[in-house]
């Protein structure tokens, strides 16, 4: 029995370390800013979110898990290719992270900083959609999620596609492009 307890404690320690504590903190800070209780990690929900997110990342798409017969009662997904870069979108994002996380935006200089802002951007994207925001702030207690940020490249993006139209920009400062996929499951 004693060995079983030691194995269980060790397993739980590894599980907790494997979780993205920064993202959990961001989710709970966002919920707290809106008067909601913090969520607790569920390993079962994390498996569902990870499976969905890995599929989305591998196929460069956004498809939700078929939630029937799973532990999840709701799921939200997003993908991003860069941080906001137009003046209006960047100002809105900067204001969002200040109001909800008490963070002051600074241009990222490392991949770790890019990933941090990409996580915050995913919550910002959810906030901008009434249906996603409602689920993120719903009266649930458990959460599982997965974040995949890859292909991070620093460079000058001379063209951007906005609303299906391609725009060419000159005299740009260096910025980061990336592929970031986030899936969050709740119950």
mmCIF file of C-alpha atoms in Angstrom:
data_model
loop_
_atom_site.group_PDB
_atom_site.id
_atom_site.type_symbol
_atom_site.label_atom_id
_atom_site.label_comp_id
_atom_site.label_asym_id
_atom_site.label_seq_id
_atom_site.Cartn_x
_atom_site.Cartn_y
_atom_site.Cartn_z
ATOM 1 C CA UNK A 1 0.000 0.000 0.000
ATOM 2 C CA UNK A 2 2.822 2.361 0.894
ATOM 3 C CA UNK A 3 4.463 1.752 -2.508
ATOM 4 C CA UNK A 4 1.158 2.448 -4.251
ATOM 5 C CA UNK A 5 0.885 5.810 -2.485
ATOM 6 C CA UNK A 6 4.458 6.712 -3.443
ATOM 7 C CA UNK A 7 3.775 5.772 -7.083
ATOM 8 C CA UNK A 8 0.548 7.775 -7.070
ATOM 9 C CA UNK A 9 2.235 10.875 -5.598
ATOM 10 C CA UNK A 10 5.072 10.569 -8.108
ATOM 11 C CA UNK A 11 2.615 10.207 -11.008
ATOM 12 C CA UNK A 12 0.596 13.230 -9.870
ATOM 13 C CA UNK A 13 3.801 15.242 -9.588
ATOM 14 C CA UNK A 14 4.779 14.371 -13.163
ATOM 15 C CA UNK A 15 1.256 15.115 -14.381
ATOM 16 C CA UNK A 16 1.259 18.528 -12.721
ATOM 17 C CA UNK A 17 4.679 19.318 -14.179
ATOM 18 C CA UNK A 18 3.504 18.298 -17.646
ATOM 19 C CA UNK A 19 0.664 20.816 -17.504
ATOM 20 C CA UNK A 20 1.126 24.281 -18.891
ATOM 21 C CA UNK A 21 0.841 26.220 -15.631
ATOM 22 C CA UNK A 22 1.238 29.553 -17.410
ATOM 23 C CA UNK A 23 -1.817 28.908 -19.607
ATOM 24 C CA UNK A 24 -3.846 27.666 -16.629
ATOM 25 C CA UNK A 25 -2.889 30.853 -14.788
ATOM 26 C CA UNK A 26 -3.994 32.979 -17.774
ATOM 27 C CA UNK A 27 -7.336 31.153 -18.036
ATOM 28 C CA UNK A 28 -7.973 31.602 -14.321
ATOM 29 C CA UNK A 29 -6.851 35.253 -14.316
ATOM 30 C CA UNK A 30 -9.270 35.953 -17.157
ATOM 31 C CA UNK A 31 -12.072 34.207 -15.286
ATOM 32 C CA UNK A 32 -11.231 36.103 -12.077
ATOM 33 C CA UNK A 33 -11.337 39.414 -13.965
ATOM 34 C CA UNK A 34 -14.924 38.473 -14.880
ATOM 35 C CA UNK A 35 -15.945 37.310 -11.399
ATOM 36 C CA UNK A 36 -15.689 33.579 -12.082
ATOM 37 C CA UNK A 37 -14.122 30.830 -9.979
ATOM 38 C CA UNK A 38 -10.802 29.272 -10.978
ATOM 39 C CA UNK A 39 -10.737 25.996 -12.870
ATOM 40 C CA UNK A 40 -8.906 22.807 -11.932
ATOM 41 C CA UNK A 41 -6.950 20.690 -14.413
ATOM 42 C CA UNK A 42 -8.604 17.459 -15.500
ATOM 43 C CA UNK A 43 -6.317 14.838 -17.025
ATOM 44 C CA UNK A 44 -9.243 13.373 -19.017
ATOM 45 C CA UNK A 45 -10.102 16.777 -20.496
ATOM 46 C CA UNK A 46 -6.435 17.386 -21.253
ATOM 47 C CA UNK A 47 -6.301 14.164 -23.281
ATOM 48 C CA UNK A 48 -9.377 15.247 -25.287
ATOM 49 C CA UNK A 49 -7.948 18.744 -25.895
ATOM 50 C CA UNK A 50 -4.523 17.364 -26.822
ATOM 51 C CA UNK A 51 -5.974 14.886 -29.328
ATOM 52 C CA UNK A 52 -8.050 17.620 -30.979
ATOM 53 C CA UNK A 53 -5.254 20.179 -30.987
ATOM 54 C CA UNK A 54 -2.625 17.787 -32.374
ATOM 55 C CA UNK A 55 -5.011 16.930 -35.221
ATOM 56 C CA UNK A 56 -5.641 20.630 -35.905
ATOM 57 C CA UNK A 57 -1.926 21.396 -35.856
ATOM 58 C CA UNK A 58 -1.028 18.465 -38.117
ATOM 59 C CA UNK A 59 -3.701 19.475 -40.637
ATOM 60 C CA UNK A 60 -3.406 23.278 -40.228
ATOM 61 C CA UNK A 61 -7.140 23.513 -39.550
ATOM 62 C CA UNK A 62 -9.715 24.058 -36.820
ATOM 63 C CA UNK A 63 -12.052 21.135 -36.253
ATOM 64 C CA UNK A 64 -13.732 20.485 -32.914
ATOM 65 C CA UNK A 65 -13.744 17.123 -31.171
ATOM 66 C CA UNK A 66 -16.991 15.215 -31.443
ATOM 67 C CA UNK A 67 -17.852 15.589 -27.762
ATOM 68 C CA UNK A 68 -20.515 12.892 -27.497
ATOM 69 C CA UNK A 69 -19.452 10.150 -25.070
ATOM 70 C CA UNK A 70 -16.510 12.183 -23.740
ATOM 71 C CA UNK A 71 -15.882 13.911 -20.421
ATOM 72 C CA UNK A 72 -16.139 17.324 -22.064
ATOM 73 C CA UNK A 73 -19.300 19.416 -22.040
ATOM 74 C CA UNK A 74 -17.762 22.150 -24.192
ATOM 75 C CA UNK A 75 -14.721 22.932 -26.287
ATOM 76 C CA UNK A 76 -13.166 26.022 -27.834
ATOM 77 C CA UNK A 77 -10.354 26.125 -30.404
ATOM 78 C CA UNK A 78 -8.358 28.842 -32.090
ATOM 79 C CA UNK A 79 -5.311 29.239 -34.279
ATOM 80 C CA UNK A 80 -3.099 32.245 -34.859
ATOM 81 C CA UNK A 81 -0.386 33.003 -37.378
ATOM 82 C CA UNK A 82 1.041 36.177 -35.823
ATOM 83 C CA UNK A 83 0.494 38.697 -33.086
ATOM 84 C CA UNK A 84 -1.777 41.632 -33.945
ATOM 85 C CA UNK A 85 0.097 44.000 -36.248
ATOM 86 C CA UNK A 86 -2.303 46.696 -37.438
ATOM 87 C CA UNK A 87 -2.531 49.739 -35.202
ATOM 88 C CA UNK A 88 -6.154 49.154 -34.199
ATOM 89 C CA UNK A 89 -5.843 45.406 -33.586
ATOM 90 C CA UNK A 90 -2.616 45.850 -31.625
ATOM 91 C CA UNK A 91 -4.100 48.634 -29.474
ATOM 92 C CA UNK A 92 -7.126 46.458 -28.674
ATOM 93 C CA UNK A 93 -4.901 43.491 -27.737
ATOM 94 C CA UNK A 94 -2.589 45.638 -25.594
ATOM 95 C CA UNK A 95 -5.598 47.093 -23.759
ATOM 96 C CA UNK A 96 -7.071 43.606 -23.286
ATOM 97 C CA UNK A 97 -3.958 42.188 -21.622
ATOM 98 C CA UNK A 98 -3.626 45.271 -19.415
ATOM 99 C CA UNK A 99 -7.262 45.135 -18.227
ATOM 100 C CA UNK A 100 -7.526 41.353 -17.803
ATOM 101 C CA UNK A 101 -3.982 40.373 -16.762
ATOM 102 C CA UNK A 102 -2.421 43.625 -15.564
ATOM 103 C CA UNK A 103 0.394 43.123 -18.085
ATOM 104 C CA UNK A 104 2.175 45.843 -20.014
ATOM 105 C CA UNK A 105 2.896 44.796 -23.591
ATOM 106 C CA UNK A 106 6.497 44.868 -24.800
ATOM 107 C CA UNK A 107 7.570 43.632 -28.208
ATOM 108 C CA UNK A 108 8.717 40.023 -27.807
ATOM 109 C CA UNK A 109 12.420 39.333 -28.201
ATOM 110 C CA UNK A 110 12.526 35.571 -27.639
ATOM 111 C CA UNK A 111 10.485 32.568 -28.679
ATOM 112 C CA UNK A 112 9.334 32.161 -25.067
ATOM 113 C CA UNK A 113 7.929 35.694 -25.075
ATOM 114 C CA UNK A 114 6.217 35.027 -28.420
ATOM 115 C CA UNK A 115 4.585 31.898 -26.979
ATOM 116 C CA UNK A 116 3.423 33.819 -23.900
ATOM 117 C CA UNK A 117 1.740 36.450 -26.080
ATOM 118 C CA UNK A 118 0.314 33.766 -28.374
ATOM 119 C CA UNK A 119 -1.406 32.193 -25.343
ATOM 120 C CA UNK A 120 -2.793 35.576 -24.336
ATOM 121 C CA UNK A 121 -3.877 36.152 -27.937
ATOM 122 C CA UNK A 122 -5.847 32.900 -27.882
ATOM 123 C CA UNK A 123 -7.781 34.105 -24.835
ATOM 124 C CA UNK A 124 -8.259 37.483 -26.546
ATOM 125 C CA UNK A 125 -9.646 35.689 -29.619
ATOM 126 C CA UNK A 126 -12.055 33.705 -27.433
ATOM 127 C CA UNK A 127 -13.112 36.940 -25.726
ATOM 128 C CA UNK A 128 -13.991 38.496 -29.085
ATOM 129 C CA UNK A 129 -16.472 35.713 -29.924
ATOM 130 C CA UNK A 130 -19.666 35.799 -27.818
ATOM 131 C CA UNK A 131 -20.112 32.004 -28.006
ATOM 132 C CA UNK A 132 -16.481 31.260 -27.074
ATOM 133 C CA UNK A 133 -16.462 33.878 -24.326
ATOM 134 C CA UNK A 134 -19.660 32.422 -22.861
ATOM 135 C CA UNK A 135 -18.083 28.971 -22.662
ATOM 136 C CA UNK A 136 -14.795 30.302 -21.236
ATOM 137 C CA UNK A 137 -16.779 32.062 -18.493
ATOM 138 C CA UNK A 138 -19.360 29.306 -17.950
ATOM 139 C CA UNK A 139 -20.068 27.741 -14.563
ATOM 140 C CA UNK A 140 -17.735 24.786 -14.976
ATOM 141 C CA UNK A 141 -15.091 23.522 -12.578
ATOM 142 C CA UNK A 142 -12.650 21.496 -14.683
ATOM 143 C CA UNK A 143 -10.490 22.328 -17.662
ATOM 144 C CA UNK A 144 -8.117 20.552 -19.993
ATOM 145 C CA UNK A 145 -6.174 22.300 -22.718
ATOM 146 C CA UNK A 146 -3.331 22.025 -25.156
ATOM 147 C CA UNK A 147 -1.164 24.723 -26.726
ATOM 148 C CA UNK A 148 1.031 24.085 -29.751
ATOM 149 C CA UNK A 149 3.231 26.961 -30.927
ATOM 150 C CA UNK A 150 5.592 26.073 -33.732
ATOM 151 C CA UNK A 151 7.353 27.452 -36.789
ATOM 152 C CA UNK A 152 8.297 30.644 -34.955
ATOM 153 C CA UNK A 153 10.198 32.863 -37.379
ATOM 154 C CA UNK A 154 11.394 36.401 -36.892
ATOM 155 C CA UNK A 155 11.427 38.592 -39.956
ATOM 156 C CA UNK A 156 9.803 41.409 -41.832
ATOM 157 C CA UNK A 157 6.373 40.437 -43.072
ATOM 158 C CA UNK A 158 6.039 42.423 -46.295
ATOM 159 C CA UNK A 159 2.543 41.146 -47.055
ATOM 160 C CA UNK A 160 -0.475 40.261 -44.947
ATOM 161 C CA UNK A 161 -3.852 38.876 -45.922
ATOM 162 C CA UNK A 162 -6.707 40.678 -44.169
ATOM 163 C CA UNK A 163 -10.271 39.719 -44.947
ATOM 164 C CA UNK A 164 -9.153 37.860 -48.065
ATOM 165 C CA UNK A 165 -7.306 40.884 -49.470
ATOM 166 C CA UNK A 166 -3.496 41.013 -49.686
ATOM 167 C CA UNK A 167 -1.791 44.155 -48.414
ATOM 168 C CA UNK A 168 1.867 45.062 -48.987
ATOM 169 C CA UNK A 169 3.688 46.963 -46.256
ATOM 170 C CA UNK A 170 6.967 48.859 -46.446
ATOM 171 C CA UNK A 171 9.421 49.951 -43.734
ATOM 172 C CA UNK A 172 8.207 47.312 -41.305
ATOM 173 C CA UNK A 173 9.995 46.493 -38.117
ATOM 174 C CA UNK A 174 10.851 42.876 -37.529
ATOM 175 C CA UNK A 175 8.059 40.759 -36.146
ATOM 176 C CA UNK A 176 7.351 37.118 -35.446
ATOM 177 C CA UNK A 177 5.238 34.766 -37.504
ATOM 178 C CA UNK A 178 4.179 31.428 -36.059
ATOM 179 C CA UNK A 179 1.598 28.673 -36.068
ATOM 180 C CA UNK A 180 -0.220 28.539 -32.740
ATOM 181 C CA UNK A 181 -3.107 26.180 -32.036
ATOM 182 C CA UNK A 182 -5.057 26.179 -28.761
ATOM 183 C CA UNK A 183 -7.851 23.849 -27.693
ATOM 184 C CA UNK A 184 -9.622 24.086 -24.337
ATOM 185 C CA UNK A 185 -12.180 21.585 -23.025
ATOM 186 C CA UNK A 186 -14.483 22.107 -20.026
ATOM 187 C CA UNK A 187 -16.842 20.285 -17.712
#
